[in-house]
PDB file of C-alpha atoms and ligand atoms in Angstrom:
ATOM      1  CA  MET V   1      -0.043   4.459  38.111  1.00  0.00           C
ATOM      2  CA  ARG V   2       2.465   2.174  36.297  1.00  0.00           C
ATOM      3  CA  ARG V   3       3.845   3.319  33.011  1.00  0.00           C
ATOM      4  CA  LYS V   4       3.535   0.692  30.447  1.00  0.00           C
ATOM      5  CA  LEU V   5       6.558  -0.691  28.734  1.00  0.00           C
ATOM      6  CA  ALA V   6       7.431  -2.288  25.577  1.00  0.00           C
ATOM      7  CA  ALA V   7      10.988  -3.783  25.873  1.00  0.00           C
ATOM      8  CA  GLY V   8      12.732  -5.425  22.962  1.00  0.00           C
ATOM      9  CA  ASN V   9      15.439  -8.003  23.399  1.00  0.00           C
ATOM     10  CA  TRP V  10      17.431  -8.406  20.374  1.00  0.00           C
ATOM     11  CA  LYS V  11      19.695 -11.105  21.797  1.00  0.00           C
ATOM     12  CA  MET V  12      22.606 -12.257  19.930  1.00  0.00           C
ATOM     13  CA  ASN V  13      21.245 -10.496  16.633  1.00  0.00           C
ATOM     14  CA  GLY V  14      21.973  -7.655  14.609  1.00  0.00           C
ATOM     15  CA  THR V  15      25.182  -5.770  13.226  1.00  0.00           C
ATOM     16  CA  SER V  16      25.485  -1.999  12.341  1.00  0.00           C
ATOM     17  CA  SER V  17      22.842  -2.243   9.771  1.00  0.00           C
ATOM     18  CA  ALA V  18      20.331  -3.023  12.276  1.00  0.00           C
ATOM     19  CA  LEU V  19      20.387   0.363  13.883  1.00  0.00           C
ATOM     20  CA  GLY V  20      18.256   1.691  10.992  1.00  0.00           C
ATOM     21  CA  GLU V  21      15.394  -0.310  12.768  1.00  0.00           C
ATOM     22  CA  LEU V  22      15.883   2.136  15.632  1.00  0.00           C
ATOM     23  CA  THR V  23      15.757   5.160  13.548  1.00  0.00           C
ATOM     24  CA  SER V  24      12.397   3.990  12.138  1.00  0.00           C
ATOM     25  CA  LEU V  25      11.206   3.301  15.554  1.00  0.00           C
ATOM     26  CA  ALA V  26      12.219   6.862  16.994  1.00  0.00           C
ATOM     27  CA  ASN V  27      10.588   8.392  13.659  1.00  0.00           C
ATOM     28  CA  THR V  28       7.447   6.204  14.037  1.00  0.00           C
ATOM     29  CA  TYR V  29       7.032   7.220  17.787  1.00  0.00           C
ATOM     30  CA  PRO V  30       8.218  10.923  18.398  1.00  0.00           C
ATOM     31  CA  ALA V  31       6.103  10.881  21.270  1.00  0.00           C
ATOM     32  CA  PRO V  32       5.101   7.509  22.507  1.00  0.00           C
ATOM     33  CA  SER V  33       2.373   7.044  25.600  1.00  0.00           C
ATOM     34  CA  VAL V  34       4.441   4.140  26.734  1.00  0.00           C
ATOM     35  CA  GLU V  35       8.009   3.467  27.471  1.00  0.00           C
ATOM     36  CA  VAL V  36       9.824   1.830  24.661  1.00  0.00           C
ATOM     37  CA  LEU V  37      13.373   0.163  25.421  1.00  0.00           C
ATOM     38  CA  ILE V  38      15.618  -1.928  23.097  1.00  0.00           C
ATOM     39  CA  CYS V  39      18.174  -4.113  24.456  1.00  0.00           C
ATOM     40  CA  PRO V  40      20.547  -4.560  21.380  1.00  0.00           C
ATOM     41  CA  PRO V  41      23.764  -6.603  21.698  1.00  0.00           C
ATOM     42  CA  ALA V  42      26.578  -4.987  23.624  1.00  0.00           C
ATOM     43  CA  THR V  43      28.832  -4.491  20.488  1.00  0.00           C
ATOM     44  CA  LEU V  44      25.930  -1.947  19.437  1.00  0.00           C
ATOM     45  CA  LEU V  45      24.806  -0.372  22.533  1.00  0.00           C
ATOM     46  CA  HIS V  46      26.847   2.840  22.418  1.00  0.00           C
ATOM     47  CA  ARG V  47      25.855   3.536  18.753  1.00  0.00           C
ATOM     48  CA  ALA V  48      22.298   2.470  19.501  1.00  0.00           C
ATOM     49  CA  ALA V  49      22.377   5.089  22.408  1.00  0.00           C
ATOM     50  CA  GLU V  50      23.721   7.820  20.136  1.00  0.00           C
ATOM     51  CA  THR V  51      21.075   6.907  17.517  1.00  0.00           C
ATOM     52  CA  VAL V  52      18.241   7.530  19.651  1.00  0.00           C
ATOM     53  CA  HIS V  53      19.880  10.315  21.623  1.00  0.00           C
ATOM     54  CA  SER V  54      17.073  13.103  22.219  1.00  0.00           C
ATOM     55  CA  THR V  55      14.349  10.763  21.005  1.00  0.00           C
ATOM     56  CA  HIS V  56      11.877   9.071  23.571  1.00  0.00           C
ATOM     57  CA  ILE V  57      13.333   5.492  22.843  1.00  0.00           C
ATOM     58  CA  GLU V  58      15.563   4.050  25.500  1.00  0.00           C
ATOM     59  CA  VAL V  59      18.355   1.414  25.340  1.00  0.00           C
ATOM     60  CA  GLY V  60      19.475  -1.373  27.637  1.00  0.00           C
ATOM     61  CA  GLY V  61      21.630  -4.230  28.277  1.00  0.00           C
ATOM     62  CA  GLN V  62      21.167  -7.910  28.223  1.00  0.00           C
ATOM     63  CA  ASP V  63      23.170  -8.762  31.114  1.00  0.00           C
ATOM     64  CA  CYS V  64      25.934  -7.312  33.517  1.00  0.00           C
ATOM     65  CA  HIS V  65      28.724  -8.436  35.899  1.00  0.00           C
ATOM     66  CA  ALA V  66      27.987  -8.095  39.620  1.00  0.00           C
ATOM     67  CA  ASN V  67      31.206  -6.346  40.193  1.00  0.00           C
ATOM     68  CA  GLY V  68      32.018  -2.646  39.029  1.00  0.00           C
ATOM     69  CA  SER V  69      35.226  -3.527  37.398  1.00  0.00           C
ATOM     70  CA  GLY V  70      38.171  -6.201  37.538  1.00  0.00           C
ATOM     71  CA  ALA V  71      39.516  -9.373  36.038  1.00  0.00           C
ATOM     72  CA  HIS V  72      36.597 -10.827  34.247  1.00  0.00           C
ATOM     73  CA  THR V  73      37.365 -11.323  30.782  1.00  0.00           C
ATOM     74  CA  GLY V  74      34.562 -10.924  28.284  1.00  0.00           C
ATOM     75  CA  ASP V  75      32.088  -9.314  31.121  1.00  0.00           C
ATOM     76  CA  ILE V  76      30.558  -5.920  31.235  1.00  0.00           C
ATOM     77  CA  SER V  77      29.954  -4.034  34.577  1.00  0.00           C
ATOM     78  CA  ALA V  78      26.592  -2.273  35.244  1.00  0.00           C
ATOM     79  CA  GLU V  79      28.580   1.200  35.217  1.00  0.00           C
ATOM     80  CA  MET V  80      29.997   0.154  31.618  1.00  0.00           C
ATOM     81  CA  LEU V  81      26.203  -0.178  30.427  1.00  0.00           C
ATOM     82  CA  VAL V  82      25.485   3.474  32.264  1.00  0.00           C
ATOM     83  CA  ASP V  83      28.458   5.037  30.373  1.00  0.00           C
ATOM     84  CA  ALA V  84      27.240   3.419  27.093  1.00  0.00           C
ATOM     85  CA  GLY V  85      23.835   5.161  27.405  1.00  0.00           C
ATOM     86  CA  ALA V  86      21.811   2.206  28.876  1.00  0.00           C
ATOM     87  CA  THR V  87      18.959   2.991  31.576  1.00  0.00           C
ATOM     88  CA  ALA V  88      18.087  -0.722  32.013  1.00  0.00           C
ATOM     89  CA  VAL V  89      19.539  -4.227  31.884  1.00  0.00           C
ATOM     90  CA  ILE V  90      17.527  -7.682  31.406  1.00  0.00           C
ATOM     91  CA  LEU V  91      19.003 -10.185  33.856  1.00  0.00           C
ATOM     92  CA  GLY V  92      18.180 -13.813  34.729  1.00  0.00           C
ATOM     93  CA  HIS V  93      16.944 -14.265  31.279  1.00  0.00           C
ATOM     94  CA  SER V  94      16.188 -18.176  30.981  1.00  0.00           C
ATOM     95  CA  GLU V  95      18.848 -18.440  27.915  1.00  0.00           C
ATOM     96  CA  ARG V  96      21.455 -17.014  30.407  1.00  0.00           C
ATOM     97  CA  ARG V  97      20.428 -19.252  33.186  1.00  0.00           C
ATOM     98  CA  GLU V  98      20.672 -22.147  31.147  1.00  0.00           C
ATOM     99  CA  ASP V  99      23.881 -21.126  28.839  1.00  0.00           C
ATOM    100  CA  HIS V 100      25.962 -19.845  31.707  1.00  0.00           C
ATOM    101  CA  ASP V 101      24.256 -21.583  34.463  1.00  0.00           C
ATOM    102  CA  GLU V 102      23.275 -18.466  36.063  1.00  0.00           C
ATOM    103  CA  GLN V 103      21.610 -19.358  39.637  1.00  0.00           C
ATOM    104  CA  ASN V 104      19.137 -16.934  41.626  1.00  0.00           C
ATOM    105  CA  GLU V 105      21.946 -15.552  43.827  1.00  0.00           C
ATOM    106  CA  ASP V 106      23.793 -14.727  40.703  1.00  0.00           C
ATOM    107  CA  VAL V 107      20.738 -12.763  39.544  1.00  0.00           C
ATOM    108  CA  ARG V 108      20.427 -11.168  42.630  1.00  0.00           C
ATOM    109  CA  ALA V 109      23.949  -9.812  42.740  1.00  0.00           C
ATOM    110  CA  LYS V 110      23.809  -8.579  39.304  1.00  0.00           C
ATOM    111  CA  ALA V 111      20.688  -6.779  39.917  1.00  0.00           C
ATOM    112  CA  ARG V 112      22.056  -5.140  43.070  1.00  0.00           C
ATOM    113  CA  ALA V 113      25.016  -4.014  40.895  1.00  0.00           C
ATOM    114  CA  ALA V 114      22.647  -2.726  38.163  1.00  0.00           C
ATOM    115  CA  MET V 115      20.363  -0.676  40.750  1.00  0.00           C
ATOM    116  CA  ASP V 116      23.234   0.592  42.429  1.00  0.00           C
ATOM    117  CA  ALA V 117      24.574   2.004  39.150  1.00  0.00           C
ATOM    118  CA  GLY V 118      21.054   3.695  38.494  1.00  0.00           C
ATOM    119  CA  LEU V 119      19.880   0.996  36.073  1.00  0.00           C
ATOM    120  CA  LYS V 120      16.283  -0.158  35.967  1.00  0.00           C
ATOM    121  CA  ALA V 121      16.774  -4.226  36.334  1.00  0.00           C
ATOM    122  CA  ILE V 122      14.349  -6.341  34.378  1.00  0.00           C
ATOM    123  CA  ILE V 123      14.517  -9.711  36.325  1.00  0.00           C
ATOM    124  CA  CYS V 124      13.256 -12.649  34.315  1.00  0.00           C
ATOM    125  CA  VAL V 125      11.310 -15.577  35.822  1.00  0.00           C
ATOM    126  CA  GLY V 126       9.490 -18.398  34.321  1.00  0.00           C
ATOM    127  CA  GLU V 127       8.881 -22.205  34.550  1.00  0.00           C
ATOM    128  CA  SER V 128       9.850 -24.995  32.191  1.00  0.00           C
ATOM    129  CA  LEU V 129       7.232 -27.168  30.509  1.00  0.00           C
ATOM    130  CA  GLU V 130       7.855 -30.070  32.671  1.00  0.00           C
ATOM    131  CA  GLN V 131       7.545 -27.624  35.735  1.00  0.00           C
ATOM    132  CA  ARG V 132       4.393 -26.319  34.432  1.00  0.00           C
ATOM    133  CA  GLU V 133       3.024 -29.799  33.639  1.00  0.00           C
ATOM    134  CA  ALA V 134       3.926 -31.097  37.111  1.00  0.00           C
ATOM    135  CA  ALA V 135       1.881 -27.953  38.499  1.00  0.00           C
ATOM    136  CA  ASN V 136       4.749 -26.741  40.012  1.00  0.00           C
ATOM    137  CA  THR V 137       4.645 -23.208  38.193  1.00  0.00           C
ATOM    138  CA  LEU V 138       3.767 -20.878  41.141  1.00  0.00           C
ATOM    139  CA  ASP V 139       6.317 -22.515  43.436  1.00  0.00           C
ATOM    140  CA  ILE V 140       9.196 -22.199  40.825  1.00  0.00           C
ATOM    141  CA  ILE V 141       8.151 -18.469  40.379  1.00  0.00           C
ATOM    142  CA  GLY V 142       8.005 -17.764  43.870  1.00  0.00           C
ATOM    143  CA  GLY V 143      11.494 -19.420  44.422  1.00  0.00           C
ATOM    144  CA  GLN V 144      13.119 -17.354  41.636  1.00  0.00           C
ATOM    145  CA  MET V 145      11.688 -14.108  43.017  1.00  0.00           C
ATOM    146  CA  SER V 146      12.743 -14.546  46.629  1.00  0.00           C
ATOM    147  CA  GLY V 147      16.056 -15.629  45.219  1.00  0.00           C
ATOM    148  CA  SER V 148      16.746 -13.143  42.411  1.00  0.00           C
ATOM    149  CA  ILE V 149      14.940 -10.070  43.502  1.00  0.00           C
ATOM    150  CA  PRO V 150      17.171  -7.883  45.754  1.00  0.00           C
ATOM    151  CA  GLU V 151      16.150  -6.055  49.228  1.00  0.00           C
ATOM    152  CA  LEU V 152      16.759  -2.589  47.760  1.00  0.00           C
ATOM    153  CA  SER V 153      14.242  -2.938  44.958  1.00  0.00           C
ATOM    154  CA  THR V 154      11.550  -0.106  44.535  1.00  0.00           C
ATOM    155  CA  GLY V 155       9.126   0.537  41.723  1.00  0.00           C
ATOM    156  CA  GLU V 156      11.542   2.639  40.007  1.00  0.00           C
ATOM    157  CA  ASN V 157      14.394   0.184  39.753  1.00  0.00           C
ATOM    158  CA  LEU V 158      12.751  -2.916  39.599  1.00  0.00           C
ATOM    159  CA  ILE V 159      10.775  -4.654  36.731  1.00  0.00           C
ATOM    160  CA  VAL V 160       9.754  -8.063  36.607  1.00  0.00           C
ATOM    161  CA  ALA V 161       9.339 -10.258  33.533  1.00  0.00           C
ATOM    162  CA  TYR V 162       7.283 -13.484  33.420  1.00  0.00           C
ATOM    163  CA  GLU V 163       8.592 -15.614  30.731  1.00  0.00           C
ATOM    164  CA  PRO V 164       7.597 -19.237  30.362  1.00  0.00           C
ATOM    165  CA  ILE V 165      10.513 -20.779  28.997  1.00  0.00           C
ATOM    166  CA  TRP V 166       8.533 -23.106  26.756  1.00  0.00           C
ATOM    167  CA  ALA V 167       6.894 -20.045  25.164  1.00  0.00           C
ATOM    168  CA  ILE V 168      10.110 -18.310  24.245  1.00  0.00           C
ATOM    169  CA  GLY V 169      10.837 -18.056  20.329  1.00  0.00           C
ATOM    170  CA  THR V 170       8.335 -21.146  20.059  1.00  0.00           C
ATOM    171  CA  GLY V 171       4.843 -19.341  18.982  1.00  0.00           C
ATOM    172  CA  LYS V 172       3.482 -21.195  22.005  1.00  0.00           C
ATOM    173  CA  VAL V 173       1.817 -18.816  24.429  1.00  0.00           C
ATOM    174  CA  PRO V 174      -0.012 -19.726  27.852  1.00  0.00           C
ATOM    175  CA  THR V 175      -3.673 -19.196  27.730  1.00  0.00           C
ATOM    176  CA  LEU V 176      -4.653 -15.540  29.075  1.00  0.00           C
ATOM    177  CA  ASP V 177      -6.118 -17.335  32.516  1.00  0.00           C
ATOM    178  CA  GLU V 178      -2.712 -18.718  33.026  1.00  0.00           C
ATOM    179  CA  ILE V 179      -0.993 -15.405  32.394  1.00  0.00           C
ATOM    180  CA  GLY V 180      -3.112 -13.652  34.782  1.00  0.00           C
ATOM    181  CA  GLU V 181      -2.617 -16.232  37.313  1.00  0.00           C
ATOM    182  CA  VAL V 182       0.965 -15.683  37.226  1.00  0.00           C
ATOM    183  CA  HIS V 183       0.961 -12.105  37.269  1.00  0.00           C
ATOM    184  CA  ASP V 184      -1.490 -11.945  40.099  1.00  0.00           C
ATOM    185  CA  PHE V 185       0.588 -14.152  42.090  1.00  0.00           C
ATOM    186  CA  ILE V 186       3.804 -12.092  41.160  1.00  0.00           C
ATOM    187  CA  ARG V 187       1.968  -8.885  42.493  1.00  0.00           C
ATOM    188  CA  ALA V 188       0.739 -10.519  45.476  1.00  0.00           C
ATOM    189  CA  ARG V 189       4.265 -11.984  46.233  1.00  0.00           C
ATOM    190  CA  LEU V 190       5.858  -8.144  45.671  1.00  0.00           C
ATOM    191  CA  GLU V 191       3.277  -6.408  47.870  1.00  0.00           C
ATOM    192  CA  ARG V 192       3.680  -9.150  50.758  1.00  0.00           C
ATOM    193  CA  ARG V 193       7.480  -8.699  50.568  1.00  0.00           C
ATOM    194  CA  PHE V 194       7.933  -5.052  50.124  1.00  0.00           C
ATOM    195  CA  GLY V 195       4.528  -3.713  51.133  1.00  0.00           C
ATOM    196  CA  GLU V 196       1.612  -2.648  49.134  1.00  0.00           C
ATOM    197  CA  GLY V 197       3.138   0.763  47.992  1.00  0.00           C
ATOM    198  CA  VAL V 198       6.233  -0.729  46.258  1.00  0.00           C
ATOM    199  CA  GLY V 199       4.381  -3.946  45.439  1.00  0.00           C
ATOM    200  CA  ARG V 200       2.012  -2.228  43.663  1.00  0.00           C
ATOM    201  CA  SER V 201       4.494   0.334  41.670  1.00  0.00           C
ATOM    202  CA  VAL V 202       6.508  -2.433  39.940  1.00  0.00           C
ATOM    203  CA  ARG V 203       5.882  -3.298  36.483  1.00  0.00           C
ATOM    204  CA  LEU V 204       5.252  -6.631  35.532  1.00  0.00           C
ATOM    205  CA  LEU V 205       5.772  -7.818  31.922  1.00  0.00           C
ATOM    206  CA  TYR V 206       4.891 -10.637  29.840  1.00  0.00           C
ATOM    207  CA  GLY V 207       7.365 -12.342  27.501  1.00  0.00           C
ATOM    208  CA  GLY V 208       7.233 -15.266  25.284  1.00  0.00           C
ATOM    209  CA  SER V 209       6.091 -15.241  21.478  1.00  0.00           C
ATOM    210  CA  VAL V 210       4.386 -11.835  21.867  1.00  0.00           C
ATOM    211  CA  LYS V 211       3.264 -10.678  18.303  1.00  0.00           C
ATOM    212  CA  PRO V 212       1.431  -8.105  16.989  1.00  0.00           C
ATOM    213  CA  GLY V 213      -1.710 -10.443  16.469  1.00  0.00           C
ATOM    214  CA  ASN V 214      -1.856 -11.458  20.124  1.00  0.00           C
ATOM    215  CA  ALA V 215      -0.472  -8.455  21.785  1.00  0.00           C
ATOM    216  CA  ALA V 216      -3.864  -6.542  22.554  1.00  0.00           C
ATOM    217  CA  GLU V 217      -5.463  -9.755  24.362  1.00  0.00           C
ATOM    218  CA  ILE V 218      -2.470 -10.246  26.510  1.00  0.00           C
ATOM    219  CA  PHE V 219      -2.328  -6.626  27.328  1.00  0.00           C
ATOM    220  CA  ALA V 220      -5.730  -6.876  28.686  1.00  0.00           C
ATOM    221  CA  VAL V 221      -4.744  -9.513  31.344  1.00  0.00           C
ATOM    222  CA  SER V 222      -4.854  -7.981  34.821  1.00  0.00           C
ATOM    223  CA  ASN V 223      -1.276  -6.770  36.179  1.00  0.00           C
ATOM    224  CA  VAL V 224       0.305  -7.093  32.781  1.00  0.00           C
ATOM    225  CA  ASP V 225       2.093  -3.743  32.355  1.00  0.00           C
ATOM    226  CA  GLY V 226       3.737  -4.422  29.069  1.00  0.00           C
ATOM    227  CA  ALA V 227       5.932  -7.146  27.216  1.00  0.00           C
ATOM    228  CA  LEU V 228       9.571  -8.301  26.760  1.00  0.00           C
ATOM    229  CA  VAL V 229       9.707  -9.236  23.254  1.00  0.00           C
ATOM    230  CA  GLY V 230      12.364 -11.207  21.557  1.00  0.00           C
ATOM    231  CA  GLY V 231      11.912 -12.200  17.963  1.00  0.00           C
ATOM    232  CA  ALA V 232       9.171  -9.518  17.011  1.00  0.00           C
ATOM    233  CA  SER V 233      11.393  -6.589  18.262  1.00  0.00           C
ATOM    234  CA  LEU V 234      14.034  -7.210  15.628  1.00  0.00           C
ATOM    235  CA  LYS V 235      11.747  -5.336  12.978  1.00  0.00           C
ATOM    236  CA  ALA V 236      10.741  -1.944  13.655  1.00  0.00           C
ATOM    237  CA  GLN V 237       7.337  -2.623  11.647  1.00  0.00           C
ATOM    238  CA  ASP V 238       6.465  -5.857  13.877  1.00  0.00           C
ATOM    239  CA  PHE V 239       7.525  -4.004  17.137  1.00  0.00           C
ATOM    240  CA  ALA V 240       5.503  -1.242  16.100  1.00  0.00           C
ATOM    241  CA  GLY V 241       2.381  -3.270  16.139  1.00  0.00           C
ATOM    242  CA  ILE V 242       3.104  -4.337  19.544  1.00  0.00           C
ATOM    243  CA  ILE V 243       3.674  -0.576  20.825  1.00  0.00           C
ATOM    244  CA  ASP V 244       0.504   0.357  19.150  1.00  0.00           C
ATOM    245  CA  ALA V 245      -1.656  -2.494  21.074  1.00  0.00           C
ATOM    246  CA  LEU V 246       0.111  -1.221  24.428  1.00  0.00           C
ATOM    247  CA  GLN V 247      -0.738   2.396  23.895  1.00  0.00           C
ATOM    248  CA  ASN V 248      -4.242   1.423  23.041  1.00  0.00           C
ATOM    249  CA  ALA V 249      -4.620  -0.997  26.073  1.00  0.00           C
TER     250      ALA V 249
HETATM  251  C1  PEP Y   1      12.575 -13.402  24.930  1.00  0.00           C
HETATM  252  O1  PEP Y   1      13.636 -13.621  24.592  1.00  0.00           O
HETATM  253  O2  PEP Y   1      12.632 -12.640  26.166  1.00  0.00           O
HETATM  254  C2  PEP Y   1      11.245 -13.384  24.173  1.00  0.00           C
HETATM  255  C3  PEP Y   1      10.051 -13.300  25.070  1.00  0.00           C
HETATM  256  O3  PEP Y   1      11.318 -14.026  22.993  1.00  0.00           O
HETATM  257  P1  PEP Y   1      10.408 -14.337  21.931  1.00  0.00           P
HETATM  258  O4  PEP Y   1       9.530 -12.995  22.037  1.00  0.00           O
HETATM  259  O5  PEP Y   1      10.994 -14.441  20.529  1.00  0.00           O
HETATM  260  O6  PEP Y   1       9.595 -15.434  22.303  1.00  0.00           O
END
């Protein structure tokens, strides 16, 4: 049985005052029936972890370095995320693949470091609009999966997020059939590579313009175990609409 997960990605948004949103979330969900994770900017991570300490809300990072320590100015290691209170980290988000030229092998090395440090790695995959229009979506996703997902993955340490790049922050969402096709494909690929037991236990998130108004129909799609949410995770009230939909799915 896969535990459903509502994960929020605050990206480069939020200063101290945003911690109040976490307090509201923790007060609204003292005992959620789904896993709830917020990934704030690194500057807020430690305080965010303290804010949700002894609640059922978890916090995570948005990236980590592949090395444990060293001369890497501006970077953060997986151990540092754990030390700050993180239980998970988003890796290979399309914005990092684009802004920082991250390749599949970089994502894989980071995921290995994250898993070694005891973090859940949320590995993002997704096609551009051009790739979808050229009917290359499944090839792209398959390539990203084999390149980015490390061998040591299990149902506990790996979460895959399908995020079509053209749906992120745009208000555009694939049809439910399109989401289902990709999620079924990801599930089949995981089962083929890791065996049925592991393949079936990895959670698959959909990400890209998920809002309270469209969450329920997306969560009804096969092999959708939750969502990775950007904009609608910034306000506790909006994110609550998505958590409610997931709890009722
Ligand atoms: C994201 O950045 O992972 C994301 C899905 O953003 P949004 O929900 O704003 O489309």
